[in-house]
Short mmCIF file of C-alpha atoms in Angstrom, two decimals:
data_model
loop_
_atom_site.label_atom_id
_atom_site.label_comp_id
_atom_site.label_asym_id
_atom_site.label_seq_id
_atom_site.Cartn_x
_atom_site.Cartn_y
_atom_site.Cartn_z
CA MET A 1369 -2.48 -11.59 0.69
CA ILE A 1370 -4.50 -14.76 -1.52
CA SER A 1371 -5.87 -12.94 -3.91
CA ASN A 1372 -9.02 -14.93 -4.79
CA HIS A 1373 -12.74 -13.76 -7.16
CA TYR A 1374 -15.29 -15.36 -6.77
CA TYR A 1375 -19.33 -14.64 -8.49
CA SER A 1376 -22.34 -13.44 -6.68
CA ASP A 1377 -26.03 -14.08 -8.82
CA ASN A 1378 -26.94 -11.16 -6.63
CA ILE A 1379 -24.73 -8.52 -6.40
CA GLN A 1380 -26.83 -6.21 -3.82
CA LEU A 1381 -27.41 -9.06 -1.28
CA PHE A 1382 -23.35 -9.06 -1.18
CA ILE A 1383 -22.75 -6.00 -0.91
CA LYS A 1384 -24.96 -5.60 2.49
CA LYS A 1385 -22.93 -9.15 3.74
CA ALA A 1386 -19.86 -7.67 2.88
CA LEU A 1387 -20.54 -4.23 4.88
CA GLN A 1388 -22.26 -5.40 7.77
CA TRP A 1389 -19.38 -8.28 8.27
CA ALA A 1390 -16.82 -5.27 7.88
CA SER A 1391 -18.22 -3.13 10.35
CA LEU A 1392 -17.23 -5.88 12.90
CA PHE A 1393 -13.39 -4.72 12.87
CA ASN A 1394 -12.20 -1.72 14.81
CA SER A 1395 -11.36 -0.13 11.02
CA ALA A 1396 -13.73 0.06 8.24
CA CYS A 1397 -14.81 0.69 4.77
CA CYS A 1398 -16.89 1.36 2.16
CA LEU A 1399 -16.53 3.36 -1.22
CA HIS A 1400 -19.79 2.92 -2.94
CA SER A 1401 -20.91 4.83 -7.01
CA GLN A 1402 -23.76 2.92 -7.22
CA GLU A 1403 -22.80 3.02 -10.86
CA HIS A 1404 -23.67 6.10 -11.17
CA GLN A 1405 -23.65 7.86 -14.55
CA LEU A 1406 -20.85 10.53 -13.36
CA ASP A 1407 -18.26 8.29 -11.98
CA LEU A 1408 -17.22 7.33 -14.93
CA TYR A 1409 -13.37 7.35 -13.72
CA SER A 1410 -13.86 4.77 -11.27
CA LYS A 1411 -11.69 1.58 -11.05
CA PHE A 1412 -14.79 -0.19 -9.44
CA ASP A 1413 -18.01 -0.57 -7.82
CA THR A 1414 -17.83 -1.04 -4.46
CA LEU A 1415 -14.28 -1.00 -2.77
CA ILE A 1416 -14.94 -2.81 1.24
CA ALA A 1417 -11.92 -3.00 3.73
CA ALA A 1418 -12.25 -4.41 6.66
CA GLY A 1419 -9.25 -4.75 9.83
CA ALA A 1420 -6.39 -2.72 10.17
CA ALA A 1421 -2.98 -3.91 8.93
CA ASP A 1422 -1.44 -0.98 9.69
CA GLU A 1423 -2.22 2.26 10.09
CA LEU A 1424 -1.87 6.10 10.52
CA THR A 1425 -4.11 8.63 12.67
CA ASP A 1426 -3.02 12.20 12.96
CA GLY A 1427 -0.34 13.05 15.41
CA GLU A 1428 2.55 15.90 15.54
CA SER A 1429 1.69 18.68 12.34
CA PRO A 1430 2.52 18.61 10.10
CA PHE A 1431 0.42 15.23 8.33
CA PHE A 1432 0.85 15.73 4.49
CA PRO A 1433 4.41 14.09 5.26
CA GLN A 1434 3.94 11.55 7.77
CA LEU A 1435 0.56 10.72 4.90
CA GLN A 1436 3.83 10.77 1.87
CA ASN A 1437 5.64 8.23 4.48
CA PHE A 1438 3.04 5.49 5.24
CA PHE A 1439 1.64 5.47 1.25
CA GLU A 1440 5.86 4.80 0.26
CA LYS A 1441 6.61 1.94 2.80
CA HIS A 1442 2.52 0.12 1.82
CA SER A 1443 3.00 1.74 -2.25
CA LYS A 1444 1.39 -1.70 -3.62
CA LYS A 1445 -1.20 -2.20 -1.02
CA TRP A 1446 -4.58 -0.30 -1.76
CA ILE A 1447 -4.77 2.40 1.58
CA PRO A 1448 -8.65 3.66 2.31
CA GLY A 1449 -8.92 6.85 4.58
CA PHE A 1450 -10.06 10.70 5.56
CA LEU A 1451 -8.59 13.24 5.83
CA SER A 1452 -10.52 17.11 7.78
CA TYR A 1453 -11.38 19.60 6.37
CA ASP A 1454 -9.51 21.65 9.18
CA LEU A 1455 -5.69 20.03 8.17
CA LYS A 1456 -5.82 24.02 6.07
CA ASN A 1457 -4.07 24.84 9.05
CA GLU A 1458 -1.36 22.77 8.39
CA LEU A 1459 -1.18 24.26 4.72
CA GLU A 1460 -1.14 28.35 5.84
CA ASN A 1461 -1.76 30.91 8.03
CA LEU A 1462 -4.79 29.61 9.49
CA GLU A 1463 -6.58 28.45 12.87
CA THR A 1464 -9.68 27.07 13.85
CA ASN A 1465 -11.42 28.17 17.13
CA HIS A 1466 -14.70 26.01 17.38
CA PRO A 1467 -14.18 23.04 19.42
CA ASN A 1468 -13.97 18.98 18.15
CA GLU A 1469 -17.57 18.81 19.42
CA GLN A 1470 -17.32 15.20 17.12
CA GLY A 1471 -14.19 14.03 18.72
CA PHE A 1472 -12.68 13.00 15.14
CA PRO A 1473 -9.07 13.11 14.44
CA ASP A 1474 -8.45 15.41 11.23
CA ALA A 1475 -6.84 11.98 9.46
CA TYR A 1476 -6.86 8.98 9.56
CA PHE A 1477 -5.94 5.92 7.08
CA PHE A 1478 -5.40 1.73 6.88
CA VAL A 1479 -3.88 -0.70 5.14
CA PRO A 1480 -6.45 -3.87 4.98
CA LYS A 1481 -6.40 -7.46 6.75
CA HIS A 1482 -9.40 -7.65 4.08
CA LEU A 1483 -10.20 -5.77 0.58
CA ILE A 1484 -13.52 -6.73 -1.38
CA LEU A 1485 -13.35 -5.17 -4.76
CA ILE A 1486 -16.87 -5.37 -6.47
CA ARG A 1487 -16.77 -5.12 -10.40
CA GLY A 1488 -20.39 -5.59 -11.73
CA ASN A 1489 -21.43 -9.48 -9.73
CA GLU A 1490 -17.72 -10.79 -10.02
CA VAL A 1491 -16.17 -10.12 -6.01
CA THR A 1492 -12.81 -10.33 -5.05
CA ILE A 1493 -11.46 -10.86 -2.04
CA ASP A 1494 -7.44 -9.59 -1.57
CA SER A 1495 -7.13 -11.40 2.17
CA PRO A 1496 -4.91 -14.17 4.21
CA SER A 1497 -8.13 -16.46 3.81
CA SER A 1498 -9.71 -15.21 1.34
CA ARG A 1499 -12.08 -18.71 0.93
CA ASN A 1500 -12.72 -18.05 4.49
CA VAL A 1501 -14.04 -14.20 4.12
CA TRP A 1502 -16.26 -14.95 1.42
CA GLU A 1503 -17.67 -18.20 3.01
CA GLN A 1504 -17.68 -15.87 6.71
CA ILE A 1505 -19.76 -13.27 4.84
CA ILE A 1506 -21.89 -15.00 2.97
CA ASN A 1507 -23.80 -16.31 6.46
CA THR A 1508 -23.25 -13.10 7.95
CA ALA A 1509 -27.56 -11.89 8.21
CA VAL A 1510 -28.43 -8.32 7.57
CA ASP A 1511 -31.50 -5.96 8.24
CA ASP A 1512 -32.78 -2.92 6.96
CA SER A 1513 -35.01 -1.80 9.71
CA PHE A 1514 -33.41 1.83 11.18
CA TYR A 1515 -33.91 3.09 14.04
CA PHE A 1516 -32.59 6.90 15.12
CA SER A 1517 -34.10 8.65 18.55
CA GLY A 1518 -33.09 12.07 19.06
CA THR A 1519 -33.94 16.42 18.50
CA VAL A 1520 -32.03 17.55 15.52
CA THR A 1521 -30.53 21.12 16.49
CA ALA A 1522 -29.46 23.70 14.41
CA LYS A 1523 -26.59 25.64 16.21
CA MET A 1524 -26.92 28.41 14.32
CA SER A 1525 -30.48 30.19 13.90
CA LYS A 1526 -31.50 31.48 10.56
CA ALA A 1527 -31.50 35.01 12.08
CA ASP A 1528 -27.40 34.43 12.98
CA TYR A 1529 -27.20 33.01 9.55
CA THR A 1530 -28.49 36.18 7.64
CA ARG A 1531 -26.54 38.03 9.71
CA ALA A 1532 -23.54 36.27 9.05
CA PHE A 1533 -25.08 36.39 5.61
CA ASN A 1534 -24.81 39.84 5.17
CA LYS A 1535 -21.32 40.77 6.43
CA LEU A 1536 -19.97 37.50 4.19
CA LEU A 1537 -21.27 39.77 1.43
CA SER A 1538 -20.41 42.99 2.86
CA HIS A 1539 -16.29 41.29 1.78
CA ILE A 1540 -18.10 40.31 -1.48
CA GLN A 1541 -18.61 44.30 -1.88
CA LEU A 1542 -15.63 45.90 -0.40
CA GLY A 1543 -13.72 43.39 -3.15
CA ASN A 1544 -12.07 41.32 -0.42
CA ILE A 1545 -13.10 38.58 -1.77
CA TYR A 1546 -15.57 37.48 -4.26
CA GLU A 1547 -17.90 34.12 -3.35
CA VAL A 1548 -17.54 32.57 0.09
CA ASN A 1549 -19.02 29.31 1.19
CA LEU A 1550 -20.98 29.56 4.38
CA CYS A 1551 -22.19 26.64 5.68
CA GLN A 1552 -24.14 25.44 9.62
CA GLU A 1553 -24.44 22.90 11.63
CA PHE A 1554 -26.88 20.52 12.53
CA TYR A 1555 -26.61 17.75 15.63
CA ALA A 1556 -27.69 16.01 17.96
CA GLU A 1557 -27.11 14.72 20.97
CA GLU A 1558 -27.80 11.46 23.49
CA VAL A 1559 -28.23 10.12 19.53
CA LEU A 1560 -29.42 5.81 19.80
CA PHE A 1561 -28.19 5.17 16.14
CA GLU A 1562 -27.34 2.49 13.95
CA PRO A 1563 -24.41 3.07 11.05
CA VAL A 1564 -24.84 0.86 8.57
CA LYS A 1565 -28.52 0.95 8.67
CA ALA A 1566 -28.10 4.68 8.40
CA PHE A 1567 -26.11 3.51 5.39
CA TRP A 1568 -28.06 1.48 3.33
CA GLN A 1569 -31.46 3.88 4.50
CA LEU A 1570 -29.62 7.06 3.10
CA SER A 1571 -27.96 5.01 -0.05
CA LYS A 1572 -31.80 4.73 -1.29
CA ILE A 1573 -32.97 8.26 -0.86
CA SER A 1574 -29.95 10.21 -2.06
CA PRO A 1575 -28.38 7.87 -4.48
CA THR A 1576 -24.62 9.16 -4.78
CA PRO A 1577 -21.81 8.22 -7.09
CA PHE A 1578 -19.43 8.90 -3.65
CA SER A 1579 -20.87 7.41 -1.17
CA CYS A 1580 -19.14 6.23 1.89
CA PHE A 1581 -19.66 4.61 5.21
CA PHE A 1582 -16.36 5.03 7.08
CA LYS A 1583 -16.03 3.07 10.77
CA GLN A 1584 -12.83 4.75 13.02
CA GLN A 1585 -12.43 2.70 16.42
CA GLU A 1586 -16.02 4.50 17.44
CA GLN A 1587 -16.63 7.44 14.83
CA TYR A 1588 -18.42 6.98 11.83
CA ILE A 1589 -19.08 8.20 8.72
CA ILE A 1590 -22.50 7.99 6.78
CA SER A 1591 -22.22 10.06 3.77
CA ALA A 1592 -23.90 10.48 0.18
CA SER A 1593 -21.45 12.76 -1.43
CA PRO A 1594 -21.65 13.33 -5.27
CA GLU A 1595 -19.03 15.32 -5.73
CA ARG A 1596 -15.29 14.63 -6.83
CA PHE A 1597 -12.55 16.96 -5.21
CA LEU A 1598 -9.51 14.86 -6.63
CA ALA A 1599 -8.73 11.51 -9.16
CA ARG A 1600 -5.21 10.67 -10.36
CA ARG A 1601 -5.31 7.65 -13.24
CA ASP A 1602 -2.04 7.54 -13.86
CA LYS A 1603 -0.15 10.73 -14.64
CA LYS A 1604 -4.56 12.60 -15.48
CA LEU A 1605 -5.50 14.30 -12.52
CA ILE A 1606 -9.16 15.10 -12.51
CA SER A 1607 -11.15 17.62 -10.55
CA GLN A 1608 -14.85 17.73 -10.42
CA PRO A 1609 -16.22 20.86 -8.94
CA MET A 1610 -19.26 21.10 -7.86
CA LYS A 1611 -21.63 24.51 -7.98
CA GLY A 1612 -25.12 25.79 -9.14
CA THR A 1613 -28.07 23.91 -7.05
CA ALA A 1614 -31.46 23.71 -8.01
CA PRO A 1615 -34.49 21.24 -6.73
CA ARG A 1616 -35.64 18.86 -8.12
CA GLY A 1617 -40.30 18.73 -8.97
CA ALA A 1618 -43.12 17.89 -8.71
CA ARG A 1619 -43.49 16.94 -11.78
CA ARG A 1620 -41.69 15.79 -14.85
CA GLU A 1621 -42.69 19.90 -16.76
CA GLU A 1622 -41.69 21.71 -13.20
CA ASP A 1623 -38.32 19.37 -13.44
CA GLN A 1624 -37.67 20.03 -16.81
CA GLN A 1625 -38.41 23.88 -15.22
CA ASN A 1626 -36.13 23.81 -12.94
CA ILE A 1627 -33.12 22.20 -15.05
CA LYS A 1628 -33.54 25.16 -17.73
CA ASN A 1629 -33.21 27.62 -14.41
CA LEU A 1630 -30.60 26.72 -13.54
CA ARG A 1631 -28.77 26.62 -16.18
CA SER A 1632 -29.89 30.62 -17.61
CA ASN A 1633 -29.22 31.60 -13.78
CA THR A 1634 -26.48 34.27 -13.76
CA LYS A 1635 -25.98 33.51 -10.00
CA GLU A 1636 -25.75 30.08 -10.38
CA ILE A 1637 -22.93 29.75 -13.46
CA SER A 1638 -21.15 32.48 -11.57
CA GLU A 1639 -20.48 30.18 -9.01
CA ASN A 1640 -19.51 27.23 -10.47
CA ILE A 1641 -17.21 29.28 -13.14
CA MET A 1642 -15.47 31.28 -9.53
CA ILE A 1643 -14.51 27.41 -8.87
CA VAL A 1644 -13.35 25.86 -11.88
CA ASP A 1645 -11.28 28.98 -12.63
CA LEU A 1646 -9.32 28.42 -8.15
CA VAL A 1647 -10.05 24.26 -9.37
CA ARG A 1648 -7.77 25.78 -12.74
CA ASN A 1649 -5.26 27.67 -10.32
CA ASP A 1650 -4.99 25.07 -7.86
CA LEU A 1651 -3.82 22.32 -10.24
CA THR A 1652 -0.68 25.07 -12.12
CA ARG A 1653 0.76 23.64 -8.52
CA SER A 1654 0.95 20.77 -9.53
CA ALA A 1655 0.52 19.76 -13.10
CA SER A 1656 2.79 20.54 -16.61
CA PRO A 1657 2.54 23.38 -18.53
CA ALA A 1658 -0.17 23.94 -20.69
CA SER A 1659 -1.50 21.13 -19.24
CA ILE A 1660 -4.96 21.29 -18.12
CA HIS A 1661 -8.07 21.58 -19.67
CA VAL A 1662 -12.32 22.46 -19.16
CA ARG A 1663 -13.33 19.45 -20.19
CA GLU A 1664 -16.52 19.31 -19.47
CA LEU A 1665 -17.76 23.09 -18.31
CA MET A 1666 -21.32 23.06 -15.58
CA GLY A 1667 -22.95 20.02 -17.06
CA VAL A 1668 -26.04 19.25 -15.55
CA TYR A 1669 -26.55 16.31 -13.20
CA THR A 1670 -29.80 15.23 -11.94
CA PHE A 1671 -29.83 13.59 -8.10
CA LYS A 1672 -32.33 12.22 -6.10
CA GLN A 1673 -33.22 15.12 -3.82
CA VAL A 1674 -31.42 18.10 -6.42
CA HIS A 1675 -30.08 19.08 -10.16
CA GLN A 1676 -25.93 20.80 -9.37
CA LEU A 1677 -23.60 21.99 -12.37
CA ILE A 1678 -20.84 20.06 -12.81
CA SER A 1679 -17.58 20.85 -14.42
CA THR A 1680 -14.53 18.10 -14.78
CA VAL A 1681 -10.76 20.18 -15.09
CA THR A 1682 -7.98 18.35 -15.55
CA ALA A 1683 -4.34 18.24 -16.03
CA GLU A 1684 -0.89 15.77 -16.62
CA GLU A 1685 0.47 15.51 -13.18
CA GLN A 1686 4.10 16.64 -12.99
CA PRO A 1687 7.05 14.30 -13.55
CA ASN A 1688 8.51 12.54 -10.39
CA LEU A 1689 5.81 14.35 -7.93
CA PRO A 1690 5.62 12.68 -4.41
CA ALA A 1691 2.09 10.93 -4.96
CA THR A 1692 0.36 13.34 -2.00
CA THR A 1693 1.01 16.23 -3.75
CA SER A 1694 -1.12 17.25 -5.83
CA ILE A 1695 -3.78 16.49 -3.29
CA LYS A 1696 -1.70 18.80 -0.81
CA ASN A 1697 -1.64 21.27 -3.34
CA THR A 1698 -5.55 21.69 -4.21
CA PHE A 1699 -6.75 20.71 -0.67
CA PRO A 1700 -9.30 21.52 1.04
CA ALA A 1701 -11.65 21.38 -2.47
CA GLY A 1702 -12.17 24.85 -3.46
CA SER A 1703 -15.80 24.80 -3.68
CA MET A 1704 -15.97 24.13 -0.01
CA THR A 1705 -14.07 27.70 0.65
CA GLY A 1706 -14.49 29.83 -2.45
CA ALA A 1707 -12.38 32.50 -3.84
CA PRO A 1708 -9.42 34.18 -2.93
CA LYS A 1709 -9.02 30.63 -1.49
CA ILE A 1710 -6.82 32.01 2.03
CA SER A 1711 -9.33 34.72 2.70
CA ALA A 1712 -12.48 33.25 2.53
CA MET A 1713 -11.19 30.71 4.61
CA LYS A 1714 -10.00 33.39 7.31
CA LEU A 1715 -13.70 34.75 6.94
CA ILE A 1716 -15.30 31.26 7.10
CA ASP A 1717 -13.53 30.46 10.68
CA SER A 1718 -15.07 33.86 12.01
CA TYR A 1719 -18.46 33.50 11.00
CA GLU A 1720 -19.54 30.18 11.17
CA LYS A 1721 -20.78 28.51 14.55
CA SER A 1722 -19.20 25.66 14.52
CA ARG A 1723 -15.92 23.71 13.25
CA ARG A 1724 -16.32 21.76 10.09
CA GLY A 1725 -13.78 18.74 11.07
CA VAL A 1726 -14.51 15.42 8.31
CA TYR A 1727 -17.62 17.60 6.86
CA ALA A 1728 -15.65 19.59 3.75
CA GLY A 1729 -12.41 17.27 4.12
CA SER A 1730 -12.43 14.26 1.82
CA ILE A 1731 -12.69 10.19 2.07
CA GLY A 1732 -10.98 8.50 -0.43
CA TYR A 1733 -8.40 5.68 -1.11
CA PHE A 1734 -4.58 5.49 -2.99
CA ALA A 1735 -4.59 2.25 -4.92
CA HIS A 1736 -2.19 -0.62 -5.25
CA ASP A 1737 -0.79 0.97 -8.50
CA GLY A 1738 -1.01 4.71 -7.49
CA ASP A 1739 -3.75 5.78 -8.75
CA TYR A 1740 -6.04 7.44 -6.12
CA ASP A 1741 -9.51 8.72 -5.85
CA PHE A 1742 -11.22 11.01 -3.23
CA ASN A 1743 -14.61 12.96 -2.79
CA VAL A 1744 -15.65 16.04 -1.20
CA VAL A 1745 -17.32 15.49 2.24
CA ILE A 1746 -20.83 16.97 1.31
CA ARG A 1747 -24.43 15.34 2.92
CA SER A 1748 -23.43 13.74 5.27
CA LEU A 1749 -23.67 12.37 9.34
CA LEU A 1750 -20.86 12.03 11.58
CA TYR A 1751 -22.03 9.73 14.67
CA ASN A 1752 -19.51 9.17 17.52
CA ALA A 1753 -20.98 6.68 18.83
CA GLN A 1754 -19.13 6.78 22.62
CA ASN A 1755 -20.71 10.67 23.57
CA LYS A 1756 -23.82 10.25 21.49
CA ARG A 1757 -23.62 12.95 19.24
CA LEU A 1758 -24.39 13.17 15.68
CA SER A 1759 -23.78 16.17 13.14
CA PHE A 1760 -24.16 17.33 9.93
CA HIS A 1761 -23.09 20.32 8.04
CA VAL A 1762 -24.71 21.99 4.95
CA GLY A 1763 -23.94 25.00 3.00
CA SER A 1764 -23.91 26.80 -0.04
CA ALA A 1765 -22.25 29.68 -2.30
CA ILE A 1766 -22.19 33.08 -1.72
CA THR A 1767 -21.54 35.70 -4.66
CA ALA A 1768 -22.63 39.44 -4.77
CA GLU A 1769 -25.86 38.18 -6.57
CA ALA A 1770 -27.05 36.02 -3.13
CA HIS A 1771 -29.96 36.74 -1.27
CA ALA A 1772 -29.96 35.28 1.77
CA GLU A 1773 -32.74 33.70 2.27
CA SER A 1774 -32.78 32.16 -1.16
CA GLU A 1775 -29.10 30.56 0.21
CA TYR A 1776 -30.68 29.93 3.25
CA GLN A 1777 -33.47 27.68 1.27
CA GLU A 1778 -30.29 26.30 -0.37
CA CYS A 1779 -28.88 25.00 2.65
CA LEU A 1780 -32.56 22.68 3.30
CA TRP A 1781 -32.82 21.30 0.23
CA LYS A 1782 -29.30 19.97 0.70
CA ALA A 1783 -30.67 19.01 4.44
CA LYS A 1784 -33.59 17.25 3.08
CA ALA A 1785 -32.08 13.74 2.45
CA ILE A 1786 -30.41 12.94 5.77
CA ILE A 1787 -33.70 15.02 7.47
CA LYS A 1788 -35.90 12.26 6.03
CA LEU A 1789 -33.42 9.69 6.45
CA LEU A 1790 -34.23 11.05 10.64
CA GLY A 1791 -37.18 11.27 10.30
CA VAL A 1792 -38.04 14.20 12.45
CA ASP A 1793 -38.31 18.24 12.46
CA VAL A 1794 -35.27 20.10 13.59
CA ILE A 1795 -35.92 22.07 16.45
CA HIS A 1796 -34.18 25.80 14.47
CA ASN A 1797 -33.13 27.32 17.76
CA THR A 1798 -34.10 31.84 17.94
#
């Protein structure tokens, strides 16, 4: 690979052109931090990968040993990819009975033929023909207009949601679990949809530090994720669980009051503390003794649609641990399951109406130096261009103090950006 450095005096336009160019390949990825205050650990502002020199798709179980072998084979290269929530089934004695209507694989990673890293206005292109790539991108045309045609339907009616909520609440009251994340799917079929334009429109509506565009053949992920699942920087592991949500106010005074209410809301606080404890417990399987620390507990972070409570937990990784082991030991993200984790995941499969698939899984990369960074796939659209089906999930945490109406409303807050993007009303079945 030949690495060359370039400078752009209009970096946002260059990024748009580069993603448009990359999307012509069968495999493409754009990880875009949007310079958000949360992303203090980022190795770049934007990563764009195009074309697969080598690739790994989930095949025979178990997948994580295959991923480790793939990483070792390409240990000095960048490797973007995604992990489906349903990989939990190979990690624990779990199963998923819902059909895979979206048709995505459980995992996919690839070694890019062309890699573009952007920091500030500096562009680094790693490619056998980097100068040619630069010129192709510069000459690429972009169009911001976005079009969506389809009918969005809720897979779970409000009555079904309330019934599932009450049953899960009874499990909490019986002491079977302490917290559980209940999610619901919204979907559309026979869709006309433009994934690259959708990504940029969603980025405008909801700019987030772990936003992502991912293409694998005819399958697309358009993500406005605000949450980091797990990163490794040298031997430091970093997890930033997000639990606790409040809406944005229409006016500054209302917005500040919503933040104040979030800081003092016992239900939202208990959500975050329980998941912080779960993350600490998950990290003990990979951490050196006495190295786990909560660097920030329940910091309030403001996004365009909502305010969130986010904590930061770090640990020193055990010496000589294989690169993928810490990911496997903590997957899937505790913020999307509940506590105790395995019990919560069993109940999730019993009471949700849809297969989660990539939702609640993770997208990220392994870097050339062995570091990695993976998000939590939330606030995200999944689109299968072959069967023209589009899907997105939203969810909220149930604790002993939760109320069905409030949690249902929180789901709608979280869906607000995507619904605004699509510009349609949702059909709520009765």
